[in-house]
Structure formats: C-alpha cells, structure tokens
PDB file of C-alpha atoms in Angstrom:
ATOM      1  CA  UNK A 213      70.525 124.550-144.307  1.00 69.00           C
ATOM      2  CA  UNK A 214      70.331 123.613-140.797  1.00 75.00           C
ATOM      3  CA  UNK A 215      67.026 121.351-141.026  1.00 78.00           C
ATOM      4  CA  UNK A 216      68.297 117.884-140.061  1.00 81.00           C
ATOM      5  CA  UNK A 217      69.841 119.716-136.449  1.00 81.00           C
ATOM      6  CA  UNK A 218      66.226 120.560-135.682  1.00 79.00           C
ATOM      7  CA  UNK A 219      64.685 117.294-136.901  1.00 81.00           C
ATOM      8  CA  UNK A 220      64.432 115.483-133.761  1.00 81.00           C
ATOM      9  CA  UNK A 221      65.256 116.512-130.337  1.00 82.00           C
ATOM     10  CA  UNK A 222      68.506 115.775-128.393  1.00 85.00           C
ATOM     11  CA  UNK A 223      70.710 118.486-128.809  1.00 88.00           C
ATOM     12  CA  UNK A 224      70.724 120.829-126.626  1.00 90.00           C
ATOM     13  CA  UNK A 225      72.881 124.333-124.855  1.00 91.00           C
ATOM     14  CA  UNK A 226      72.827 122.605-121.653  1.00 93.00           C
ATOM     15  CA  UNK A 227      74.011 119.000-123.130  1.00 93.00           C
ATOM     16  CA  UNK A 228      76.515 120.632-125.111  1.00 92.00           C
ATOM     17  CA  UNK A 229      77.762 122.269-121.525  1.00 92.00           C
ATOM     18  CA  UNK A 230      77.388 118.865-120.204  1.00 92.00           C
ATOM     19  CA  UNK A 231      80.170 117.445-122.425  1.00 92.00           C
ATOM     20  CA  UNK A 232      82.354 120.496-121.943  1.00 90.00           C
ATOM     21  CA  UNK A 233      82.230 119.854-118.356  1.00 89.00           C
ATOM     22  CA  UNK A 234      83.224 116.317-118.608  1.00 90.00           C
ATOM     23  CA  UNK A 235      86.195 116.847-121.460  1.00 86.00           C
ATOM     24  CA  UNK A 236      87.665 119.694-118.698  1.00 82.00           C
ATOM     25  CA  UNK A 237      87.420 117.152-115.864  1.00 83.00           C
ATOM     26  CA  UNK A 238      88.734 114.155-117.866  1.00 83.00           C
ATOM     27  CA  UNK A 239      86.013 112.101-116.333  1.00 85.00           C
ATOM     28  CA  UNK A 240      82.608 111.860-115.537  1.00 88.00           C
ATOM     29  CA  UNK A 241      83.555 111.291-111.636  1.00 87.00           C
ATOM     30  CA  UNK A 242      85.737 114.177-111.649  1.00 86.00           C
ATOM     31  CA  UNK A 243      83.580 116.496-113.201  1.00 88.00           C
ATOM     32  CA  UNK A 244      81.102 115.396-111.260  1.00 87.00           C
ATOM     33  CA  UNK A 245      83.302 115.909-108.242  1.00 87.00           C
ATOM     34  CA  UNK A 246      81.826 112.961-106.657  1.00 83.00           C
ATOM     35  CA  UNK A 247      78.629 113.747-106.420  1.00 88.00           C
ATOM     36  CA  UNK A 248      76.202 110.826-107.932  1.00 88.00           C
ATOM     37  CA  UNK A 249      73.260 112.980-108.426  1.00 91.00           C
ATOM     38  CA  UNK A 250      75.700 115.128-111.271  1.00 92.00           C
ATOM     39  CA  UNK A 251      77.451 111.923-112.159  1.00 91.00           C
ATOM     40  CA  UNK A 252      73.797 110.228-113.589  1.00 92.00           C
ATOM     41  CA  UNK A 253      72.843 113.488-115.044  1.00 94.00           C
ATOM     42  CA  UNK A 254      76.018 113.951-117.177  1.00 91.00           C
ATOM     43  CA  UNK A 255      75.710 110.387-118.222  1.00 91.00           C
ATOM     44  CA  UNK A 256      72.219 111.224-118.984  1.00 93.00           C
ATOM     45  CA  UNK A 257      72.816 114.508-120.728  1.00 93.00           C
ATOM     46  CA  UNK A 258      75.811 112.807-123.078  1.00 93.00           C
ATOM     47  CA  UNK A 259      73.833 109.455-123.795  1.00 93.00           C
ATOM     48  CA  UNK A 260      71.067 111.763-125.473  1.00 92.00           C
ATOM     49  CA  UNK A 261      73.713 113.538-127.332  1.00 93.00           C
ATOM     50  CA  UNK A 262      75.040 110.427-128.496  1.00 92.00           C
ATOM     51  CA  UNK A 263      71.573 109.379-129.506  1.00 92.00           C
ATOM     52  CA  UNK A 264      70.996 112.556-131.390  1.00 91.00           C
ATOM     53  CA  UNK A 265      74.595 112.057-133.506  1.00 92.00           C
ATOM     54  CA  UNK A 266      74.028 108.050-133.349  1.00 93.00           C
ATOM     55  CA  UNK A 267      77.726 108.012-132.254  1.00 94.00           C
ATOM     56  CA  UNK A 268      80.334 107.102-128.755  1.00 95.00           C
ATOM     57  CA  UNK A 269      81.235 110.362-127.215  1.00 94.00           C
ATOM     58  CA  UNK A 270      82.686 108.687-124.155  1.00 91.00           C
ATOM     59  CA  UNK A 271      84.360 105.609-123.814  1.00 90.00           C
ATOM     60  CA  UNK A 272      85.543 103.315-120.697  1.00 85.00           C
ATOM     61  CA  UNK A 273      88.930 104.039-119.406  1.00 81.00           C
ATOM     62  CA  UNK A 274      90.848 101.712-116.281  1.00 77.00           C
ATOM     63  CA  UNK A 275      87.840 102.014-113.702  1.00 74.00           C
ATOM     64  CA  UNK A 276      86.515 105.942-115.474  1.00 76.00           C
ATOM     65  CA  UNK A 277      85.668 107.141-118.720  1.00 82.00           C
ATOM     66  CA  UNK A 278      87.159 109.800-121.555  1.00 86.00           C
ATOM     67  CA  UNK A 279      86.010 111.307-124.567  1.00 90.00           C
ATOM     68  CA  UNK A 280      86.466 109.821-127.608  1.00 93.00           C
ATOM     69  CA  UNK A 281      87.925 111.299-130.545  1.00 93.00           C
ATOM     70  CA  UNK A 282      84.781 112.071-131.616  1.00 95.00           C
ATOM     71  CA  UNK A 283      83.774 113.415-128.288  1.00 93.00           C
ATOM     72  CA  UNK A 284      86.572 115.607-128.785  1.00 90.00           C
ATOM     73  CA  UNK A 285      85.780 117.190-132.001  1.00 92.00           C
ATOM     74  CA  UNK A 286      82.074 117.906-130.682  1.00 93.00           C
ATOM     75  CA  UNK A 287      83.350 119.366-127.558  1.00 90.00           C
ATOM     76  CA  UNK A 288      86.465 121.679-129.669  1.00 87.00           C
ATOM     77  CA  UNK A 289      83.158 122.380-132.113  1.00 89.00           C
ATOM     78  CA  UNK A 290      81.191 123.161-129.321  1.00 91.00           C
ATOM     79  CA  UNK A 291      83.692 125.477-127.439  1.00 87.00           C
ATOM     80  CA  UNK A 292      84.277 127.816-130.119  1.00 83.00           C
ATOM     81  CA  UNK A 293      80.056 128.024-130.569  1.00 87.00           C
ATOM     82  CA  UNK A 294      80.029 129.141-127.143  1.00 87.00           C
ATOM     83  CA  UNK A 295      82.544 131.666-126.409  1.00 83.00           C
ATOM     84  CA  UNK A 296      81.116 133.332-129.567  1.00 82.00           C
ATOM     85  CA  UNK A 297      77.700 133.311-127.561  1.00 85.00           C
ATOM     86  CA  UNK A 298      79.792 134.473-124.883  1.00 83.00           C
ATOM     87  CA  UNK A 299      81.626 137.268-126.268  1.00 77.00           C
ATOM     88  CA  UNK A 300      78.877 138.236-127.793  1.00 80.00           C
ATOM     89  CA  UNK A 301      76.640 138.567-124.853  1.00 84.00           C
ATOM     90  CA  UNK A 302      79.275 140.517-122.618  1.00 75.00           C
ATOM     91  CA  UNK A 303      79.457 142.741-125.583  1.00 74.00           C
ATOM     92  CA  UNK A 304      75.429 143.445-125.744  1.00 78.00           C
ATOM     93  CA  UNK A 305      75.310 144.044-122.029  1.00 72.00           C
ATOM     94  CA  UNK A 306      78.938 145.905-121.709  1.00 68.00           C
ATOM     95  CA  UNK A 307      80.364 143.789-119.659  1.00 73.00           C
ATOM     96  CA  UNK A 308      84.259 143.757-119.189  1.00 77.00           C
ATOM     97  CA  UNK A 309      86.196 141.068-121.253  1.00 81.00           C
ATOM     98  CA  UNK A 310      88.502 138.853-119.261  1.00 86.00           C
ATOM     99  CA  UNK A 311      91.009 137.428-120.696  1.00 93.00           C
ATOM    100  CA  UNK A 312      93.109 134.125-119.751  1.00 94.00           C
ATOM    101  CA  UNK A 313      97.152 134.072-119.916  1.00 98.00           C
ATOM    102  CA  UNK A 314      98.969 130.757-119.363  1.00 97.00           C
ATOM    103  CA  UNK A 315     103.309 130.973-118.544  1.00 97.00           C
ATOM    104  CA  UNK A 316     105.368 129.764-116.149  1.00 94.00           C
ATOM    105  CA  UNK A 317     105.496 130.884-112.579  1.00 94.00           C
ATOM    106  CA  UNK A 318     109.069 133.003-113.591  1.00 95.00           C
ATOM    107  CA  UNK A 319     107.278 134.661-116.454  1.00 96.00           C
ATOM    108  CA  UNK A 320     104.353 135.762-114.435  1.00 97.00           C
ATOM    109  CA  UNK A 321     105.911 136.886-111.351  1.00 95.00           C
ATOM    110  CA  UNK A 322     109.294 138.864-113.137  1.00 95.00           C
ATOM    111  CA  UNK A 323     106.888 140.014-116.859  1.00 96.00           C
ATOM    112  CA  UNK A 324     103.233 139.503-116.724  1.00 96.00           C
ATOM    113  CA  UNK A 325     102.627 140.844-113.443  1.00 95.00           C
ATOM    114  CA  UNK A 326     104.166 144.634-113.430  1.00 93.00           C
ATOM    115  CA  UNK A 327     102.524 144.896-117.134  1.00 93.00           C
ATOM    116  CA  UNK A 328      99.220 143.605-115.843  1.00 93.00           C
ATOM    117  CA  UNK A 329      98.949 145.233-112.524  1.00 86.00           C
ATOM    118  CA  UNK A 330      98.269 148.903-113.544  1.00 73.00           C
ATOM    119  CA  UNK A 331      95.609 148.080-115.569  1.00 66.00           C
ATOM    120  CA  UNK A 332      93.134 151.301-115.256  1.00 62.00           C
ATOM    121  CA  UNK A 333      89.875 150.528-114.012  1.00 65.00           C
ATOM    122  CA  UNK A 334      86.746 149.371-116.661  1.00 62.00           C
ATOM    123  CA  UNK A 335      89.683 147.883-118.635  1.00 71.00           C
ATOM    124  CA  UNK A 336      89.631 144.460-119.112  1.00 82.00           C
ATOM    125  CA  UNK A 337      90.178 141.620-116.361  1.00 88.00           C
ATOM    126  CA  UNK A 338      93.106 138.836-116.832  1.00 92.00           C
ATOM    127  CA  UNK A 339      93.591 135.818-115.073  1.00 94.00           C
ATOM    128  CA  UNK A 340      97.099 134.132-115.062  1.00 96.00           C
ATOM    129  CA  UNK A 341      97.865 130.728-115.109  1.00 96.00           C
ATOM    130  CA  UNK A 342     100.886 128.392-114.314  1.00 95.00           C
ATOM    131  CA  UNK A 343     101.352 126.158-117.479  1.00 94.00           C
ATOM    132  CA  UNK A 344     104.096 124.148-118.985  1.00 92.00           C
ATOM    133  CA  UNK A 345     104.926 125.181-122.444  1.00 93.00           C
ATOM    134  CA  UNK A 346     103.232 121.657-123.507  1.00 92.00           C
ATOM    135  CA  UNK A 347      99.712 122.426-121.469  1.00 93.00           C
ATOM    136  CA  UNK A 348      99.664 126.150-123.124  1.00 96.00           C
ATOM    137  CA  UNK A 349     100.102 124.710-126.553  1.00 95.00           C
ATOM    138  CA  UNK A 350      97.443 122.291-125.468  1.00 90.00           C
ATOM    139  CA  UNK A 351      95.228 124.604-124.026  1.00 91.00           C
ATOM    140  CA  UNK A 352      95.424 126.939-126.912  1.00 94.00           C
ATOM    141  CA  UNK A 353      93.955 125.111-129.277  1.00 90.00           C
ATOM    142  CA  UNK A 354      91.323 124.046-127.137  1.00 84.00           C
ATOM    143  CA  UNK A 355      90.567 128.200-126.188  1.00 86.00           C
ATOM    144  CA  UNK A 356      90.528 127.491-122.695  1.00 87.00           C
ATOM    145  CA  UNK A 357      93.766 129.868-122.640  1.00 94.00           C
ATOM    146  CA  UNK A 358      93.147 133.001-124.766  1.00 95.00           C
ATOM    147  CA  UNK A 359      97.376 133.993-124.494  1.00 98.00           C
ATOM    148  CA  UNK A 360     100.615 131.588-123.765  1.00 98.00           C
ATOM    149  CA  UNK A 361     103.849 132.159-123.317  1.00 98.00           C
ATOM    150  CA  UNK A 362     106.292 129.533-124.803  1.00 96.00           C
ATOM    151  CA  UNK A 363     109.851 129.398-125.080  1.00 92.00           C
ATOM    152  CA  UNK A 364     109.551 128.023-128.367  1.00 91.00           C
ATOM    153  CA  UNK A 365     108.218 129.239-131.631  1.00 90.00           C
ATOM    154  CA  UNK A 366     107.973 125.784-132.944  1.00 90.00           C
ATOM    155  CA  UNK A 367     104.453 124.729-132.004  1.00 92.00           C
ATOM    156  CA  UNK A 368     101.629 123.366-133.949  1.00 92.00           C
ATOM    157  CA  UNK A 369      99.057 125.263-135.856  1.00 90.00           C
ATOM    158  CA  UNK A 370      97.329 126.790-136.428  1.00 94.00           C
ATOM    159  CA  UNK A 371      99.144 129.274-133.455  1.00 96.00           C
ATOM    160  CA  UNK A 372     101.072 131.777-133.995  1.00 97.00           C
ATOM    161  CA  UNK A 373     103.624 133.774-131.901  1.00 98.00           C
ATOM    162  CA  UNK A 374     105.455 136.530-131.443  1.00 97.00           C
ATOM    163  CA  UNK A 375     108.945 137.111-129.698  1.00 97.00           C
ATOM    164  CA  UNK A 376     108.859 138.988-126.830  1.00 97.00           C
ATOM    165  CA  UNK A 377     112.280 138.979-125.955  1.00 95.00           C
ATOM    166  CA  UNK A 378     115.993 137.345-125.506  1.00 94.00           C
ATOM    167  CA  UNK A 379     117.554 135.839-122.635  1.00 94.00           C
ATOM    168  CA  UNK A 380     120.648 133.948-121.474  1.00 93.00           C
ATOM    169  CA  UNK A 381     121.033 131.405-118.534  1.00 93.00           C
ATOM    170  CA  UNK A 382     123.809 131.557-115.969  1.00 93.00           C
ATOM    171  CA  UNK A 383     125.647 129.896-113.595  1.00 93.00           C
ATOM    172  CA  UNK A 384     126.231 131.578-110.421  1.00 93.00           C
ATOM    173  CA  UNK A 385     127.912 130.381-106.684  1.00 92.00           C
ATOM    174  CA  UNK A 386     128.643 131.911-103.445  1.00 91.00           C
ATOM    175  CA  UNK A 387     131.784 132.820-102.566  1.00 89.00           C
ATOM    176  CA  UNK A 388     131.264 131.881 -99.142  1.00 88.00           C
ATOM    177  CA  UNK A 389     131.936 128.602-100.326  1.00 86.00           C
ATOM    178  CA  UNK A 390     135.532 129.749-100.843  1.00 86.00           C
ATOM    179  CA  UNK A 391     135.122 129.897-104.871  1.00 83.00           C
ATOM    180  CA  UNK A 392     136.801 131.794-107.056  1.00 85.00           C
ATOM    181  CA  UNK A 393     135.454 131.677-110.911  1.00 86.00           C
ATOM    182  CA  UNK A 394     138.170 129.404-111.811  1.00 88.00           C
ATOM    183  CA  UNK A 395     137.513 127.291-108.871  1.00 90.00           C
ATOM    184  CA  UNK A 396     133.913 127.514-109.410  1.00 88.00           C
ATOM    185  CA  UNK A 397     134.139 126.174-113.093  1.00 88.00           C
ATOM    186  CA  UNK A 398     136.501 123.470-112.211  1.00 90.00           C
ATOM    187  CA  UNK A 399     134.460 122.003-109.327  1.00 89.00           C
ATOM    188  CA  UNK A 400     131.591 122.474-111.840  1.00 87.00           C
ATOM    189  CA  UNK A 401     133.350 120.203-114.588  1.00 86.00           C
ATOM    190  CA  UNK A 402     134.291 117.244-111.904  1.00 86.00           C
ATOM    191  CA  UNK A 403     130.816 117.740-110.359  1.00 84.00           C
ATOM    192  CA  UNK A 404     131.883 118.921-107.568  1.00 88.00           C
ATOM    193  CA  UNK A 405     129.419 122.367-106.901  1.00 89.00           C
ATOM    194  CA  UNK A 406     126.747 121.757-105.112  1.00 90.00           C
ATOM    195  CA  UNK A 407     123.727 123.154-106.909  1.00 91.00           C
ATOM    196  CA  UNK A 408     120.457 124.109-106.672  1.00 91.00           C
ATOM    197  CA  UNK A 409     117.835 123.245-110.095  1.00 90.00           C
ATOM    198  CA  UNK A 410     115.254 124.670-110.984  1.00 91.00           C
ATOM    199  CA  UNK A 411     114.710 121.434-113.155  1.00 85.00           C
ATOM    200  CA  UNK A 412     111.212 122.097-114.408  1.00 82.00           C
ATOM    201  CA  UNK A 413     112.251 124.990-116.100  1.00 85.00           C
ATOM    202  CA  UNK A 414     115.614 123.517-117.225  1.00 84.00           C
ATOM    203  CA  UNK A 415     113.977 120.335-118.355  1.00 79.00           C
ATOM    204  CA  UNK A 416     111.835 122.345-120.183  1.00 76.00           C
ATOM    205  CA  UNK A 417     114.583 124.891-121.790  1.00 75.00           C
ATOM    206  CA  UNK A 418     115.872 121.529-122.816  1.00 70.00           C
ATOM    207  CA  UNK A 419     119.165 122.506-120.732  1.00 69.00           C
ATOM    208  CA  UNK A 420     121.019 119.277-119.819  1.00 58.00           C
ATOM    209  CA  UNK A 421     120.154 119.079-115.939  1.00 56.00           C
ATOM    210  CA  UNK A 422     122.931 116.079-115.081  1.00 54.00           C
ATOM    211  CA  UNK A 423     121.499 113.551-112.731  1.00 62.00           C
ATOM    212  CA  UNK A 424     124.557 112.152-111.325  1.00 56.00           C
ATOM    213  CA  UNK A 425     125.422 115.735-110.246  1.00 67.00           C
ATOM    214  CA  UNK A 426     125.772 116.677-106.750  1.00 67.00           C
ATOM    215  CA  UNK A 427     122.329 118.622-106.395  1.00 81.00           C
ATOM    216  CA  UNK A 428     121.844 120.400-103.185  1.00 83.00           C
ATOM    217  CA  UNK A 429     118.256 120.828-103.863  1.00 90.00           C
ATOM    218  CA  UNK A 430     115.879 120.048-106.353  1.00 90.00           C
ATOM    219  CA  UNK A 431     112.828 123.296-106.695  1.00 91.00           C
ATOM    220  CA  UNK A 432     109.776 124.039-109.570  1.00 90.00           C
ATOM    221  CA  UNK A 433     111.026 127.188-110.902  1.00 92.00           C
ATOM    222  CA  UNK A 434     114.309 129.788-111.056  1.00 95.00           C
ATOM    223  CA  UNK A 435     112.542 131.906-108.340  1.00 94.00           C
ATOM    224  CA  UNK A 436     113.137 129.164-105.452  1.00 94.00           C
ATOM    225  CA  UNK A 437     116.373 128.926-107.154  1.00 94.00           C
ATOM    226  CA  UNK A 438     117.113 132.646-107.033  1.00 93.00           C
ATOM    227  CA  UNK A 439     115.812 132.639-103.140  1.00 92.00           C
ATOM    228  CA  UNK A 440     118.085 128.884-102.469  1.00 92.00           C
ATOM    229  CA  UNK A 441     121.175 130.785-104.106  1.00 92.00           C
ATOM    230  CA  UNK A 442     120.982 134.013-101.573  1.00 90.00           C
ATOM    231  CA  UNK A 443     121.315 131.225 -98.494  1.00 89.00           C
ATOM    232  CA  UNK A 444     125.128 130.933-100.106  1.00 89.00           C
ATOM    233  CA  UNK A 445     125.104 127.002 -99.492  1.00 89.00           C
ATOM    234  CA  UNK A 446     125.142 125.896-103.490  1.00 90.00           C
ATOM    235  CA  UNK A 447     125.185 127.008-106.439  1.00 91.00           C
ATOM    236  CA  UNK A 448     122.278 127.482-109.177  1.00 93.00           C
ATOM    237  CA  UNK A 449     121.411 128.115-113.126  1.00 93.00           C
ATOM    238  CA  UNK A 450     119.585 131.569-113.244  1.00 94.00           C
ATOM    239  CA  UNK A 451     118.121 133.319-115.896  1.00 95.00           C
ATOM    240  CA  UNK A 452     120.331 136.539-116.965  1.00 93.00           C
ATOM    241  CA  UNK A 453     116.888 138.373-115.663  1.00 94.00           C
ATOM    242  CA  UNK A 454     117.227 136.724-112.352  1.00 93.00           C
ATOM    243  CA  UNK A 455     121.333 137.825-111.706  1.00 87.00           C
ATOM    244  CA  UNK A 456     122.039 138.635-108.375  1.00 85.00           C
ATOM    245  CA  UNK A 457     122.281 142.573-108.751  1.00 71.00           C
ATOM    246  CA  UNK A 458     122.864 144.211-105.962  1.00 57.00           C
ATOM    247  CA  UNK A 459     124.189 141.564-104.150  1.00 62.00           C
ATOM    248  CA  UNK A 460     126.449 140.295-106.590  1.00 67.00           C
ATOM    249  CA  UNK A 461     129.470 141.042-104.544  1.00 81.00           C
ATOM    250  CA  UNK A 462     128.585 138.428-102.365  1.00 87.00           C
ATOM    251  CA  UNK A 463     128.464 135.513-105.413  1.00 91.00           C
ATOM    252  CA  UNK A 464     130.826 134.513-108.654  1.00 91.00           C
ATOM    253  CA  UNK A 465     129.438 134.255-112.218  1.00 91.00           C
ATOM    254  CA  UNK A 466     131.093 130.614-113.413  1.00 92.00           C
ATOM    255  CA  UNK A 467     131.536 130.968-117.309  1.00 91.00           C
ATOM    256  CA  UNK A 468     130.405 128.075-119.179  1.00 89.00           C
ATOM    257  CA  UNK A 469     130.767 128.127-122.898  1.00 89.00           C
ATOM    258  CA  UNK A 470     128.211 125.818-123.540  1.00 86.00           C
ATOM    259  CA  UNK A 471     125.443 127.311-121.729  1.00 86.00           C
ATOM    260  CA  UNK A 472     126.751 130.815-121.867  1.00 88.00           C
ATOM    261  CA  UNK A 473     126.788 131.113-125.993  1.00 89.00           C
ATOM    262  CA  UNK A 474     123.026 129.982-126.152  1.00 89.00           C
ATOM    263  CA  UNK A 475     120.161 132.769-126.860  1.00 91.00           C
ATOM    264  CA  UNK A 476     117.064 131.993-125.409  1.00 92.00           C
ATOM    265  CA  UNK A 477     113.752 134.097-126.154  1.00 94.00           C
ATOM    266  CA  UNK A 478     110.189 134.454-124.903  1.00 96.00           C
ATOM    267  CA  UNK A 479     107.141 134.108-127.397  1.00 98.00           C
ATOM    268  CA  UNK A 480     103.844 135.442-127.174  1.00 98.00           C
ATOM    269  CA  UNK A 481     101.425 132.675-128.549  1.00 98.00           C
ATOM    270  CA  UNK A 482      98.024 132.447-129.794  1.00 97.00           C
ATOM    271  CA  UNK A 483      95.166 130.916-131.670  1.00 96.00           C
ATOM    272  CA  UNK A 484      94.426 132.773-134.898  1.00 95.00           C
ATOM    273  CA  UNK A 485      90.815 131.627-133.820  1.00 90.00           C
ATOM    274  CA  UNK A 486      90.531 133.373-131.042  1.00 89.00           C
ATOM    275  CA  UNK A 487      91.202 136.600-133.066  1.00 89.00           C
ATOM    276  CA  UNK A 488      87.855 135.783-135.430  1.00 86.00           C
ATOM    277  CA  UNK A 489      86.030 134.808-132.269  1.00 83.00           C
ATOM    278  CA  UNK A 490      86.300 137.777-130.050  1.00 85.00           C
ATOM    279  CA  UNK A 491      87.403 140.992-132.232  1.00 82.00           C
ATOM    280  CA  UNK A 492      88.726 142.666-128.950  1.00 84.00           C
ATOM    281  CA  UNK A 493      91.778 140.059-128.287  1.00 91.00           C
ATOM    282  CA  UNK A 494      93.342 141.279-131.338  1.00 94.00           C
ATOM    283  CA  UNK A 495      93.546 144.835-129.534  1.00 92.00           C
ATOM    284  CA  UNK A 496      94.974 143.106-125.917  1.00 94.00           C
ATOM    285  CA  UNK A 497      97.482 140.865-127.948  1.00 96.00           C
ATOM    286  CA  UNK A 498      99.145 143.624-129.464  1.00 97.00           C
ATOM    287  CA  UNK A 499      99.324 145.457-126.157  1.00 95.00           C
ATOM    288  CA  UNK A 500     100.276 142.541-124.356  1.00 96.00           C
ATOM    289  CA  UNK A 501     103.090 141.881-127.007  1.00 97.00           C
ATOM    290  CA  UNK A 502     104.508 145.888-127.181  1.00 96.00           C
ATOM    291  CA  UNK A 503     104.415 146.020-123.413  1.00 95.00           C
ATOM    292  CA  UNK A 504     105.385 142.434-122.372  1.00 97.00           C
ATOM    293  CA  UNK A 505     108.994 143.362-124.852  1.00 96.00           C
ATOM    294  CA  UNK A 506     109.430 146.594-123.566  1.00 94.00           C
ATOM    295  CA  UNK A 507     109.609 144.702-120.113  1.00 94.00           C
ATOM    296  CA  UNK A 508     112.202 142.351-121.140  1.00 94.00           C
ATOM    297  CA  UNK A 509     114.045 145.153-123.201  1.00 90.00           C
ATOM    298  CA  UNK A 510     115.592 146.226-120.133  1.00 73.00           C
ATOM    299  CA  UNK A 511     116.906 142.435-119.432  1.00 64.00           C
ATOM    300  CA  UNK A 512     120.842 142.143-119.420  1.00 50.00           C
ATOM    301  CA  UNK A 513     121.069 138.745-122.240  1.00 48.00           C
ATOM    302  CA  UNK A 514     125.085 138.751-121.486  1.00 47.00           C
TER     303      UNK A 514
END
C-alpha cells in the first residue's frame, strides 16, 4: 500500500519538520532567524523533499521565498501526521496535554482567564493567544490553534462552533464633561464627543468606527478603552461586560438605537479534526464551552 513512499530515499521526519518550520516563519530567512548555517540546511532539507515528490514546494517571493500551494498541502498533510505522533506519544508516556486557545485580548483577560486559572494540578496545560477572528479561523485549519473564539459563526469549514454567549455594545461619557444623556447623544450625532476607540475590536465587530469623528484616542482593545474612559476626558464604545459598575455614578450611558438594538455573541470554534486527532480535546471543548457560558451568563446584554 505504501511501497512507492519507501522506494527511494528523500522523505524524511526531520525534512517534513523542516518544511513546517519554514511555512510557520513564512520564509526561509525568518525561520532561519538569520542564521546561514539553518538557512542552507532548510534549503537543503526542502530541495530533497522536492526531489522525492518531483515537485516546487517553495517559490521566490520580492527578495524571500513562500510555499507553494503545493508546499502547503504537504505541510497541512504533514501537520496533522505529526500531532497524531504527538498526541500519541504524550499519551504512552503520560504526559499532560496542552492545549492552545486563540481570542482577543478582551476575551482572555474578562472569560478565558478566571475559567482557566483554577485549573487543579496534573490537569491539562493551556496557552492563550491574542488573535484576530481572521488569524483564528486561519490558524484553525492549519491546527496550530486547537480552540478560537470568534464573534462570528459564519466561518469556513470544516469548523464548527458553539455560542458561548450574548452581548451588547455601549456608549458611555463622563459627566465631568458637563453631559447629560441628552446632551451626550446630541454632541454624539454632530460629532461633537470626544471619544476613545477601541477600533480593532470595532473594526472587527464590523461597528461603523467614523473617521471624520473627533477621536480623543485611538487604542487595540475595549480594555484601554475601559481604563481611557475612567480618566473622564472622552467618551468610549464598551462592551455591556465592560460597564462602568461601581463607578457608574460618575459617567452617562448615551442611548443609541442603532448600536443599542444589536445582539452580539461569542462562539467557541473548532476543527472537527482536531477531535479525530487527539480524543481528549473533545473532553476540554465541552468544558471549555459549559464553563466559558456560564461566565458570560452573568453578563448584563441590556
């Protein structure tokens, strides 16, 4: 069955690794990291491997190199080959599982980090990563992210997600700019608020984020947004999650009909692959989804 993979030589674990390697850096040089000695052996290991499949893995880019679509398919083929190794090998020698979870800086810091942090001891490890909902789609189907956390159950598949939860965003300013909520809204509507975005997130909620708006300050995520709003010089869009609370006396909630009657949710998202892979994700995505929505049950959507 497999006779014409053992025909001739070429193909190896460690050339297979090779082209991993230089997929993840995008380059040769980069995954390389400069160094000539790894840069000839990579292009050493990946010209055999062409040899042995008698096709272009790699191909010139500007002044580098990237895979080709070919290269690509052998290194997605290859991936899934070796985290089966993998999983199987922590398995035989009882080693804890670790498990990779990509969402944006809010989600991990307000969600993933309470849930993950009393995790009893000889359970498994998790590493969390700061993605955009486009790199964890990405990065899904490639397995380098085991779990994702989207804001949109429309993504390719074969993924699949789950919702974890419901949201709204709000608009909130400080009255020590002298605003009442009718004053608020009308400065709002001639642009007159200074504000505070959080436009990564926005951009990515798909949440009109006007450019000709007087923006105080421009920040990655809605927790420098939520920390900008508290020095009561502007204004700023907040997750209902992320409301002021306690200290709500000291700011005005500006009513916006178009941004207050949308829903937004949370999904849980993974590769169906992964499940066939590594039998024990199945258990830590189920946990991960019932705890990760018992989190945001508690959230006020407005």
């Amino acid at each position: 069955m497999f006779g014409k993979l053992f025909a001739e030589s070429g193909l190896s674990l460690d050339r297979l690794k090779a082209l991993l390697e230089v997929g993840a850096g995008g380059s040769i040089v980069k995954a390389a990291d400069g160094d000539p000695v790894r840069q000839s052996q990579y292009s050493r290991q990946i010209k055999e491997l062409e040899d042995f499949f008698r096709i272009k893995l790699i191909e010139r880019q500007g002044k580098g190199t990237r895979l080709t679509p070919s290269g690509r398919e052998l290194a997605r083929i290859s991936r899934f080959f070796m985290l089966g190794l993998s999983n199987f090998q922590r398995g035989c020698l009882s080693e804890e599982q670790r498990f990779r979870i990509g969402a944006s800086a809010t989600f991990i810091r307000q969600f993933l980090l309470p849930v993950l942090s009393p995790s009893p001891k000889g359970g498994p490890m998790y590493a969390t990563e700061i993605v955009s909902d486009e790199e964890a789609e990405r990065r899904l189907h490639d397995l380098t992210l085991d779990f994702g956390v989207v804001g949109s159950a429309a993504i390719s598949r074969p993924l699949q997600t789950k919702v974890l939860g419901r949201w709204k965003l709000e608009l909130w300013a400080p009255k020590a700019l002298s605003f009442t909520e009718t004053s608020a809204s009308k400065a709002f509507k001639e642009k007159r608020l200074p504000l505070v975005l959080a436009r990564k997130e926005l951009e990515r909620l798909g949440v009109l984020s006007p450019k000709d708006y007087e923006v105080h300050l421009v920040c990655d995520n809605f927790l420098q947004a939520r920390a900008a709003l508290e020095g009561q010089a502007a204004g700023a869009f907040l997750p209902s999650f992320l409301a002021p609370g306690k200290i709500a006396k000291s700011f005005v909630r500006v009513r916006l009909p178009k941004v207050d009657s949308r829903t937004l949710h949370f999904y849980l998202a993974w590769n169906p692959r992964l499940l066939r892979l590594n039998p024990h994700a199945t258990r830590r995505r189920d946990w991960l989804a019932e705890s990760l929505s018992e989190r945001m049950a508690g959230c006020t959507v407005g």
